[in-house]
C-alpha cells in the first residue's frame, strides 16, 4: 500500500495550487472590500444614503446564505475547476456592471442581485475543495494560504479604485477593477487551478484512478453531530 505523501512532498508537487486558489478567492470579496471608495461619489451623484448604497452587501450575504448549500453540491458534482473558471469571469464582470447604474435604487439593487448570484461560484468551498484534494498532511497551512487571498482585495482594491476615481470617475473605476481582475485571474485559473476531482473527470475511463477513500463522518452522522452545528454557528456569526 502506497504511503500518503508528507507535507514537504505535497508542497513540492502542488505549491502553486493554494496560491492560485488565494488569487481566485480574492475575487469573491471584491464587492466587500472594494465598495468603500465608491460611497461618497455615489452619494454626491445620486443623493443616496450610505445605508441604501451598502444594502447591496446584504443582498449578496443573504443570497449566499440561502444558496450556499446547493452551490456546494454543484461543486461536488461538476468539480471545482468548472465552477471557478465560470466565477472568475462572471464575478468581475458583474462588478464592472455596477458602473452602469442609472440612478434608481431598483436598478442598483438589481445589479447587486446579479452580482450575488454570480458570486456563488466564488465561495470558499470552490477553492478549499480543490486544495483539500491535493493536501492532507499540510492541509491547514494550504487552507491558510488559500483563504488569505481575501487580503489581496482588502489591500489593493481600495487603492486602485480611489486612484481611478480621482483620475476619471466612479463608473470608470468599477469597470477598471472588474476587467483588471478578470484579465489577471482567469488565465492563471485556466492554467493552474485543478483539483484531483477535475483530473478524474477528464481522464480516460480505462485509466482513471479511483477516488480516494475519505475517512470521517457520513452526511447523516454529521447532521447528528454537535460539532457540525457548533461549526455552523461559528460560521454564521462570523459572516453576520
PDB file of C-alpha atoms in Angstrom:
ATOM      1  CA  UNK A   1       0.000   0.000   0.000  1.00  0.00           C
ATOM      2  CA  UNK A   2       1.421   3.373  -1.017  1.00  0.00           C
ATOM      3  CA  UNK A   3       2.102   5.720   1.885  1.00  0.00           C
ATOM      4  CA  UNK A   4       0.466   9.118   1.964  1.00  0.00           C
ATOM      5  CA  UNK A   5       2.877  11.915   0.910  1.00  0.00           C
ATOM      6  CA  UNK A   6       4.185  14.161   3.668  1.00  0.00           C
ATOM      7  CA  UNK A   7       3.829  17.910   3.885  1.00  0.00           C
ATOM      8  CA  UNK A   8       7.071  18.614   2.010  1.00  0.00           C
ATOM      9  CA  UNK A   9       6.082  16.314  -0.823  1.00  0.00           C
ATOM     10  CA  UNK A  10       2.653  17.925  -1.093  1.00  0.00           C
ATOM     11  CA  UNK A  11       4.144  21.413  -1.340  1.00  0.00           C
ATOM     12  CA  UNK A  12       6.802  20.227  -3.789  1.00  0.00           C
ATOM     13  CA  UNK A  13       4.168  18.875  -6.160  1.00  0.00           C
ATOM     14  CA  UNK A  14       1.336  21.369  -5.699  1.00  0.00           C
ATOM     15  CA  UNK A  15       2.883  24.552  -4.266  1.00  0.00           C
ATOM     16  CA  UNK A  16       1.106  26.667  -6.884  1.00  0.00           C
ATOM     17  CA  UNK A  17      -2.431  25.474  -6.099  1.00  0.00           C
ATOM     18  CA  UNK A  18      -3.002  27.330  -2.790  1.00  0.00           C
ATOM     19  CA  UNK A  19      -1.510  30.452  -4.382  1.00  0.00           C
ATOM     20  CA  UNK A  20      -3.856  30.499  -7.359  1.00  0.00           C
ATOM     21  CA  UNK A  21      -6.737  29.479  -5.094  1.00  0.00           C
ATOM     22  CA  UNK A  22      -5.948  32.513  -2.947  1.00  0.00           C
ATOM     23  CA  UNK A  23      -5.977  34.718  -6.016  1.00  0.00           C
ATOM     24  CA  UNK A  24      -9.308  33.226  -7.012  1.00  0.00           C
ATOM     25  CA  UNK A  25     -10.721  33.772  -3.537  1.00  0.00           C
ATOM     26  CA  UNK A  26      -9.686  37.421  -3.711  1.00  0.00           C
ATOM     27  CA  UNK A  27     -12.307  37.730  -6.460  1.00  0.00           C
ATOM     28  CA  UNK A  28     -15.034  36.521  -4.101  1.00  0.00           C
ATOM     29  CA  UNK A  29     -14.624  39.501  -1.772  1.00  0.00           C
ATOM     30  CA  UNK A  30     -14.145  42.281  -4.305  1.00  0.00           C
ATOM     31  CA  UNK A  31     -17.563  43.731  -3.506  1.00  0.00           C
ATOM     32  CA  UNK A  32     -16.861  43.680   0.232  1.00  0.00           C
ATOM     33  CA  UNK A  33     -13.505  45.433   0.263  1.00  0.00           C
ATOM     34  CA  UNK A  34     -13.943  47.488  -2.886  1.00  0.00           C
ATOM     35  CA  UNK A  35     -17.186  49.336  -2.158  1.00  0.00           C
ATOM     36  CA  UNK A  36     -15.825  51.892   0.317  1.00  0.00           C
ATOM     37  CA  UNK A  37     -14.238  54.354  -2.142  1.00  0.00           C
ATOM     38  CA  UNK A  38     -17.460  54.474  -4.180  1.00  0.00           C
ATOM     39  CA  UNK A  39     -19.812  55.546  -1.393  1.00  0.00           C
ATOM     40  CA  UNK A  40     -19.001  59.272  -1.457  1.00  0.00           C
ATOM     41  CA  UNK A  41     -19.171  59.604  -5.280  1.00  0.00           C
ATOM     42  CA  UNK A  42     -22.485  57.721  -5.371  1.00  0.00           C
ATOM     43  CA  UNK A  43     -23.897  59.905  -2.615  1.00  0.00           C
ATOM     44  CA  UNK A  44     -22.806  63.009  -4.465  1.00  0.00           C
ATOM     45  CA  UNK A  45     -24.254  61.949  -7.827  1.00  0.00           C
ATOM     46  CA  UNK A  46     -27.475  60.228  -6.798  1.00  0.00           C
ATOM     47  CA  UNK A  47     -28.171  61.551  -3.287  1.00  0.00           C
ATOM     48  CA  UNK A  48     -28.428  58.051  -1.841  1.00  0.00           C
ATOM     49  CA  UNK A  49     -27.754  57.327   1.815  1.00  0.00           C
ATOM     50  CA  UNK A  50     -24.854  55.148   2.918  1.00  0.00           C
ATOM     51  CA  UNK A  51     -27.347  52.523   4.067  1.00  0.00           C
ATOM     52  CA  UNK A  52     -29.015  52.439   0.648  1.00  0.00           C
ATOM     53  CA  UNK A  53     -25.686  52.126  -1.169  1.00  0.00           C
ATOM     54  CA  UNK A  54     -24.324  49.376   1.067  1.00  0.00           C
ATOM     55  CA  UNK A  55     -27.568  47.367   1.118  1.00  0.00           C
ATOM     56  CA  UNK A  56     -26.143  45.520  -1.857  1.00  0.00           C
ATOM     57  CA  UNK A  57     -23.775  43.758   0.534  1.00  0.00           C
ATOM     58  CA  UNK A  58     -26.813  42.455   2.404  1.00  0.00           C
ATOM     59  CA  UNK A  59     -28.259  41.108  -0.841  1.00  0.00           C
ATOM     60  CA  UNK A  60     -25.030  39.203  -1.528  1.00  0.00           C
ATOM     61  CA  UNK A  61     -24.893  37.862   2.016  1.00  0.00           C
ATOM     62  CA  UNK A  62     -28.498  36.657   2.040  1.00  0.00           C
ATOM     63  CA  UNK A  63     -28.111  35.024  -1.367  1.00  0.00           C
ATOM     64  CA  UNK A  64     -25.015  33.201  -0.184  1.00  0.00           C
ATOM     65  CA  UNK A  65     -26.794  32.032   2.963  1.00  0.00           C
ATOM     66  CA  UNK A  66     -29.784  30.700   1.001  1.00  0.00           C
ATOM     67  CA  UNK A  67     -27.945  29.122  -1.940  1.00  0.00           C
ATOM     68  CA  UNK A  68     -24.565  28.204  -0.481  1.00  0.00           C
ATOM     69  CA  UNK A  69     -25.549  24.572   0.128  1.00  0.00           C
ATOM     70  CA  UNK A  70     -26.860  23.935  -3.412  1.00  0.00           C
ATOM     71  CA  UNK A  71     -23.686  25.515  -4.790  1.00  0.00           C
ATOM     72  CA  UNK A  72     -21.594  23.206  -2.614  1.00  0.00           C
ATOM     73  CA  UNK A  73     -23.454  20.233  -4.075  1.00  0.00           C
ATOM     74  CA  UNK A  74     -22.805  21.587  -7.566  1.00  0.00           C
ATOM     75  CA  UNK A  75     -19.080  21.820  -6.827  1.00  0.00           C
ATOM     76  CA  UNK A  76     -19.126  18.169  -5.789  1.00  0.00           C
ATOM     77  CA  UNK A  77     -20.942  17.221  -8.980  1.00  0.00           C
ATOM     78  CA  UNK A  78     -19.035  19.283 -11.562  1.00  0.00           C
ATOM     79  CA  UNK A  79     -15.675  19.728  -9.840  1.00  0.00           C
ATOM     80  CA  UNK A  80     -14.174  22.989  -8.570  1.00  0.00           C
ATOM     81  CA  UNK A  81     -12.373  23.892 -11.818  1.00  0.00           C
ATOM     82  CA  UNK A  82     -15.502  24.414 -13.919  1.00  0.00           C
ATOM     83  CA  UNK A  83     -17.174  26.439 -11.214  1.00  0.00           C
ATOM     84  CA  UNK A  84     -14.066  28.543 -10.591  1.00  0.00           C
ATOM     85  CA  UNK A  85     -13.488  29.372 -14.264  1.00  0.00           C
ATOM     86  CA  UNK A  86     -17.104  30.481 -14.565  1.00  0.00           C
ATOM     87  CA  UNK A  87     -16.927  32.516 -11.373  1.00  0.00           C
ATOM     88  CA  UNK A  88     -13.738  34.431 -12.148  1.00  0.00           C
ATOM     89  CA  UNK A  89     -15.342  35.661 -15.376  1.00  0.00           C
ATOM     90  CA  UNK A  90     -18.870  36.418 -14.177  1.00  0.00           C
ATOM     91  CA  UNK A  91     -17.877  37.802 -10.761  1.00  0.00           C
ATOM     92  CA  UNK A  92     -15.610  40.616 -12.009  1.00  0.00           C
ATOM     93  CA  UNK A  93     -17.973  41.215 -14.950  1.00  0.00           C
ATOM     94  CA  UNK A  94     -20.827  41.997 -12.579  1.00  0.00           C
ATOM     95  CA  UNK A  95     -18.535  44.285 -10.582  1.00  0.00           C
ATOM     96  CA  UNK A  96     -17.896  46.168 -13.825  1.00  0.00           C
ATOM     97  CA  UNK A  97     -21.652  46.327 -14.472  1.00  0.00           C
ATOM     98  CA  UNK A  98     -22.113  48.354 -11.270  1.00  0.00           C
ATOM     99  CA  UNK A  99     -20.620  51.195 -13.278  1.00  0.00           C
ATOM    100  CA  UNK A 100     -23.781  51.234 -15.421  1.00  0.00           C
ATOM    101  CA  UNK A 101     -26.072  52.236 -12.529  1.00  0.00           C
ATOM    102  CA  UNK A 102     -28.840  54.523 -13.781  1.00  0.00           C
ATOM    103  CA  UNK A 103     -29.592  56.388 -10.581  1.00  0.00           C
ATOM    104  CA  UNK A 104     -32.602  54.428  -9.351  1.00  0.00           C
ATOM    105  CA  UNK A 105     -32.272  52.195  -6.322  1.00  0.00           C
ATOM    106  CA  UNK A 106     -34.286  49.470  -8.072  1.00  0.00           C
ATOM    107  CA  UNK A 107     -31.631  49.316 -10.785  1.00  0.00           C
ATOM    108  CA  UNK A 108     -28.830  49.428  -8.211  1.00  0.00           C
ATOM    109  CA  UNK A 109     -30.285  46.519  -6.259  1.00  0.00           C
ATOM    110  CA  UNK A 110     -30.948  44.531  -9.445  1.00  0.00           C
ATOM    111  CA  UNK A 111     -27.269  44.857 -10.347  1.00  0.00           C
ATOM    112  CA  UNK A 112     -26.320  43.654  -6.879  1.00  0.00           C
ATOM    113  CA  UNK A 113     -28.731  40.715  -7.139  1.00  0.00           C
ATOM    114  CA  UNK A 114     -26.997  39.666 -10.365  1.00  0.00           C
ATOM    115  CA  UNK A 115     -23.620  40.042  -8.643  1.00  0.00           C
ATOM    116  CA  UNK A 116     -24.880  37.943  -5.727  1.00  0.00           C
ATOM    117  CA  UNK A 117     -25.831  35.032  -7.990  1.00  0.00           C
ATOM    118  CA  UNK A 118     -22.531  35.124  -9.873  1.00  0.00           C
ATOM    119  CA  UNK A 119     -20.594  35.391  -6.619  1.00  0.00           C
ATOM    120  CA  UNK A 120     -21.908  31.989  -5.553  1.00  0.00           C
ATOM    121  CA  UNK A 121     -19.402  30.446  -7.964  1.00  0.00           C
ATOM    122  CA  UNK A 122     -16.596  32.066  -5.972  1.00  0.00           C
ATOM    123  CA  UNK A 123     -17.456  30.913  -2.470  1.00  0.00           C
ATOM    124  CA  UNK A 124     -14.749  29.449  -0.263  1.00  0.00           C
ATOM    125  CA  UNK A 125     -15.772  25.830  -0.842  1.00  0.00           C
ATOM    126  CA  UNK A 126     -14.794  26.116  -4.517  1.00  0.00           C
ATOM    127  CA  UNK A 127     -11.192  26.829  -3.572  1.00  0.00           C
ATOM    128  CA  UNK A 128     -10.868  24.672  -0.472  1.00  0.00           C
ATOM    129  CA  UNK A 129     -12.323  21.581  -2.155  1.00  0.00           C
ATOM    130  CA  UNK A 130      -9.570  21.621  -4.780  1.00  0.00           C
ATOM    131  CA  UNK A 131      -6.864  22.311  -2.208  1.00  0.00           C
ATOM    132  CA  UNK A 132      -8.150  19.588   0.117  1.00  0.00           C
ATOM    133  CA  UNK A 133      -7.903  17.060  -2.706  1.00  0.00           C
ATOM    134  CA  UNK A 134      -4.142  17.720  -3.023  1.00  0.00           C
ATOM    135  CA  UNK A 135      -3.119  18.383   0.574  1.00  0.00           C
ATOM    136  CA  UNK A 136      -3.600  16.174   3.590  1.00  0.00           C
ATOM    137  CA  UNK A 137      -0.528  16.372   5.816  1.00  0.00           C
ATOM    138  CA  UNK A 138      -0.317  20.141   5.318  1.00  0.00           C
ATOM    139  CA  UNK A 139      -3.969  20.862   4.688  1.00  0.00           C
ATOM    140  CA  UNK A 140      -4.304  23.510   7.394  1.00  0.00           C
ATOM    141  CA  UNK A 141      -1.417  25.564   6.037  1.00  0.00           C
ATOM    142  CA  UNK A 142      -2.671  25.145   2.471  1.00  0.00           C
ATOM    143  CA  UNK A 143      -6.119  26.414   3.522  1.00  0.00           C
ATOM    144  CA  UNK A 144      -4.499  29.359   5.311  1.00  0.00           C
ATOM    145  CA  UNK A 145      -2.622  30.379   2.162  1.00  0.00           C
ATOM    146  CA  UNK A 146      -5.744  29.990   0.029  1.00  0.00           C
ATOM    147  CA  UNK A 147      -8.061  31.966   2.288  1.00  0.00           C
ATOM    148  CA  UNK A 148      -5.528  34.723   2.867  1.00  0.00           C
ATOM    149  CA  UNK A 149      -6.323  35.729  -0.697  1.00  0.00           C
ATOM    150  CA  UNK A 150      -9.039  37.954   0.744  1.00  0.00           C
ATOM    151  CA  UNK A 151      -6.260  40.251   1.980  1.00  0.00           C
ATOM    152  CA  UNK A 152      -5.238  40.856  -1.639  1.00  0.00           C
ATOM    153  CA  UNK A 153      -8.565  42.543  -2.294  1.00  0.00           C
ATOM    154  CA  UNK A 154      -8.510  44.336   1.048  1.00  0.00           C
ATOM    155  CA  UNK A 155      -5.113  45.895   0.301  1.00  0.00           C
ATOM    156  CA  UNK A 156      -5.233  46.539  -3.443  1.00  0.00           C
ATOM    157  CA  UNK A 157      -8.838  47.280  -4.351  1.00  0.00           C
ATOM    158  CA  UNK A 158      -9.395  50.459  -2.290  1.00  0.00           C
ATOM    159  CA  UNK A 159      -6.120  51.923  -3.551  1.00  0.00           C
ATOM    160  CA  UNK A 160      -6.826  51.104  -7.205  1.00  0.00           C
ATOM    161  CA  UNK A 161     -10.445  52.262  -7.027  1.00  0.00           C
ATOM    162  CA  UNK A 162      -9.529  55.531  -5.316  1.00  0.00           C
ATOM    163  CA  UNK A 163      -6.813  56.281  -7.870  1.00  0.00           C
ATOM    164  CA  UNK A 164      -9.147  55.681 -10.827  1.00  0.00           C
ATOM    165  CA  UNK A 165     -11.990  57.681  -9.247  1.00  0.00           C
ATOM    166  CA  UNK A 166      -9.660  60.636  -8.743  1.00  0.00           C
ATOM    167  CA  UNK A 167      -8.238  60.378 -12.249  1.00  0.00           C
ATOM    168  CA  UNK A 168     -11.538  59.669 -14.052  1.00  0.00           C
ATOM    169  CA  UNK A 169     -14.836  58.849 -12.286  1.00  0.00           C
ATOM    170  CA  UNK A 170     -16.564  56.145 -10.279  1.00  0.00           C
ATOM    171  CA  UNK A 171     -18.086  54.458 -13.339  1.00  0.00           C
ATOM    172  CA  UNK A 172     -14.671  54.026 -14.927  1.00  0.00           C
ATOM    173  CA  UNK A 173     -13.348  52.718 -11.611  1.00  0.00           C
ATOM    174  CA  UNK A 174     -15.953  49.930 -11.398  1.00  0.00           C
ATOM    175  CA  UNK A 175     -15.234  48.884 -14.974  1.00  0.00           C
ATOM    176  CA  UNK A 176     -11.467  49.080 -14.468  1.00  0.00           C
ATOM    177  CA  UNK A 177     -11.268  46.910 -11.369  1.00  0.00           C
ATOM    178  CA  UNK A 178     -13.679  44.353 -12.831  1.00  0.00           C
ATOM    179  CA  UNK A 179     -11.801  43.966 -16.104  1.00  0.00           C
ATOM    180  CA  UNK A 180      -8.399  44.129 -14.394  1.00  0.00           C
ATOM    181  CA  UNK A 181      -9.243  41.317 -12.004  1.00  0.00           C
ATOM    182  CA  UNK A 182     -10.676  39.198 -14.802  1.00  0.00           C
ATOM    183  CA  UNK A 183      -7.616  39.741 -17.016  1.00  0.00           C
ATOM    184  CA  UNK A 184      -5.192  38.775 -14.253  1.00  0.00           C
ATOM    185  CA  UNK A 185      -7.055  35.952 -12.525  1.00  0.00           C
ATOM    186  CA  UNK A 186      -8.699  33.997 -15.349  1.00  0.00           C
ATOM    187  CA  UNK A 187      -5.511  32.997 -17.223  1.00  0.00           C
ATOM    188  CA  UNK A 188      -3.883  31.759 -14.011  1.00  0.00           C
ATOM    189  CA  UNK A 189      -7.004  29.798 -13.069  1.00  0.00           C
ATOM    190  CA  UNK A 190      -7.151  28.264 -16.531  1.00  0.00           C
ATOM    191  CA  UNK A 191      -3.508  27.177 -16.440  1.00  0.00           C
ATOM    192  CA  UNK A 192      -3.034  26.059 -12.842  1.00  0.00           C
ATOM    193  CA  UNK A 193      -6.296  25.513 -10.959  1.00  0.00           C
ATOM    194  CA  UNK A 194      -7.130  21.814 -10.949  1.00  0.00           C
ATOM    195  CA  UNK A 195      -8.176  19.577  -8.109  1.00  0.00           C
ATOM    196  CA  UNK A 196      -7.921  15.807  -8.103  1.00  0.00           C
ATOM    197  CA  UNK A 197     -11.679  15.722  -8.793  1.00  0.00           C
ATOM    198  CA  UNK A 198     -11.170  17.576 -12.071  1.00  0.00           C
ATOM    199  CA  UNK A 199      -8.460  15.202 -13.277  1.00  0.00           C
ATOM    200  CA  UNK A 200     -10.641  12.178 -12.595  1.00  0.00           C
ATOM    201  CA  UNK A 201     -13.465  13.697 -14.648  1.00  0.00           C
ATOM    202  CA  UNK A 202     -11.278  14.354 -17.691  1.00  0.00           C
ATOM    203  CA  UNK A 203      -9.250  11.131 -17.573  1.00  0.00           C
ATOM    204  CA  UNK A 204      -9.839   8.185 -19.872  1.00  0.00           C
ATOM    205  CA  UNK A 205     -12.293   5.859 -18.062  1.00  0.00           C
ATOM    206  CA  UNK A 206      -9.963   2.935 -18.730  1.00  0.00           C
ATOM    207  CA  UNK A 207      -7.072   4.597 -16.924  1.00  0.00           C
ATOM    208  CA  UNK A 208      -8.986   6.721 -14.431  1.00  0.00           C
ATOM    209  CA  UNK A 209      -7.762   6.380 -10.875  1.00  0.00           C
ATOM    210  CA  UNK A 210     -10.410   5.546  -8.299  1.00  0.00           C
ATOM    211  CA  UNK A 211     -11.473   8.303  -5.954  1.00  0.00           C
ATOM    212  CA  UNK A 212      -9.637   8.387  -2.667  1.00  0.00           C
ATOM    213  CA  UNK A 213     -11.425   6.815   0.246  1.00  0.00           C
ATOM    214  CA  UNK A 214     -12.159   9.627   2.684  1.00  0.00           C
ATOM    215  CA  UNK A 215     -12.346   8.894   6.360  1.00  0.00           C
ATOM    216  CA  UNK A 216     -14.698  10.735   8.676  1.00  0.00           C
ATOM    217  CA  UNK A 217     -18.421  11.136   9.170  1.00  0.00           C
ATOM    218  CA  UNK A 218     -21.117  10.423   6.625  1.00  0.00           C
ATOM    219  CA  UNK A 219     -23.670  13.145   5.887  1.00  0.00           C
ATOM    220  CA  UNK A 220     -26.150  11.525   8.251  1.00  0.00           C
ATOM    221  CA  UNK A 221     -23.559  11.213  11.030  1.00  0.00           C
ATOM    222  CA  UNK A 222     -22.520  14.831  10.563  1.00  0.00           C
ATOM    223  CA  UNK A 223     -26.112  16.057  10.807  1.00  0.00           C
ATOM    224  CA  UNK A 224     -26.440  14.217  14.113  1.00  0.00           C
ATOM    225  CA  UNK A 225     -23.167  15.618  15.457  1.00  0.00           C
ATOM    226  CA  UNK A 226     -22.979  18.536  17.879  1.00  0.00           C
ATOM    227  CA  UNK A 227     -19.634  19.533  16.360  1.00  0.00           C
ATOM    228  CA  UNK A 228     -21.277  20.159  12.977  1.00  0.00           C
ATOM    229  CA  UNK A 229     -23.737  22.639  14.468  1.00  0.00           C
ATOM    230  CA  UNK A 230     -21.023  24.319  16.514  1.00  0.00           C
ATOM    231  CA  UNK A 231     -19.010  24.906  13.326  1.00  0.00           C
ATOM    232  CA  UNK A 232     -22.138  26.109  11.503  1.00  0.00           C
ATOM    233  CA  UNK A 233     -22.964  28.540  14.309  1.00  0.00           C
ATOM    234  CA  UNK A 234     -19.402  29.894  14.341  1.00  0.00           C
ATOM    235  CA  UNK A 235     -19.505  30.419  10.568  1.00  0.00           C
ATOM    236  CA  UNK A 236     -22.921  32.077  10.801  1.00  0.00           C
ATOM    237  CA  UNK A 237     -21.774  34.501  13.494  1.00  0.00           C
ATOM    238  CA  UNK A 238     -18.608  35.325  11.588  1.00  0.00           C
ATOM    239  CA  UNK A 239     -20.494  36.020   8.367  1.00  0.00           C
ATOM    240  CA  UNK A 240     -23.196  38.015  10.149  1.00  0.00           C
TER     241      UNK A 240
END
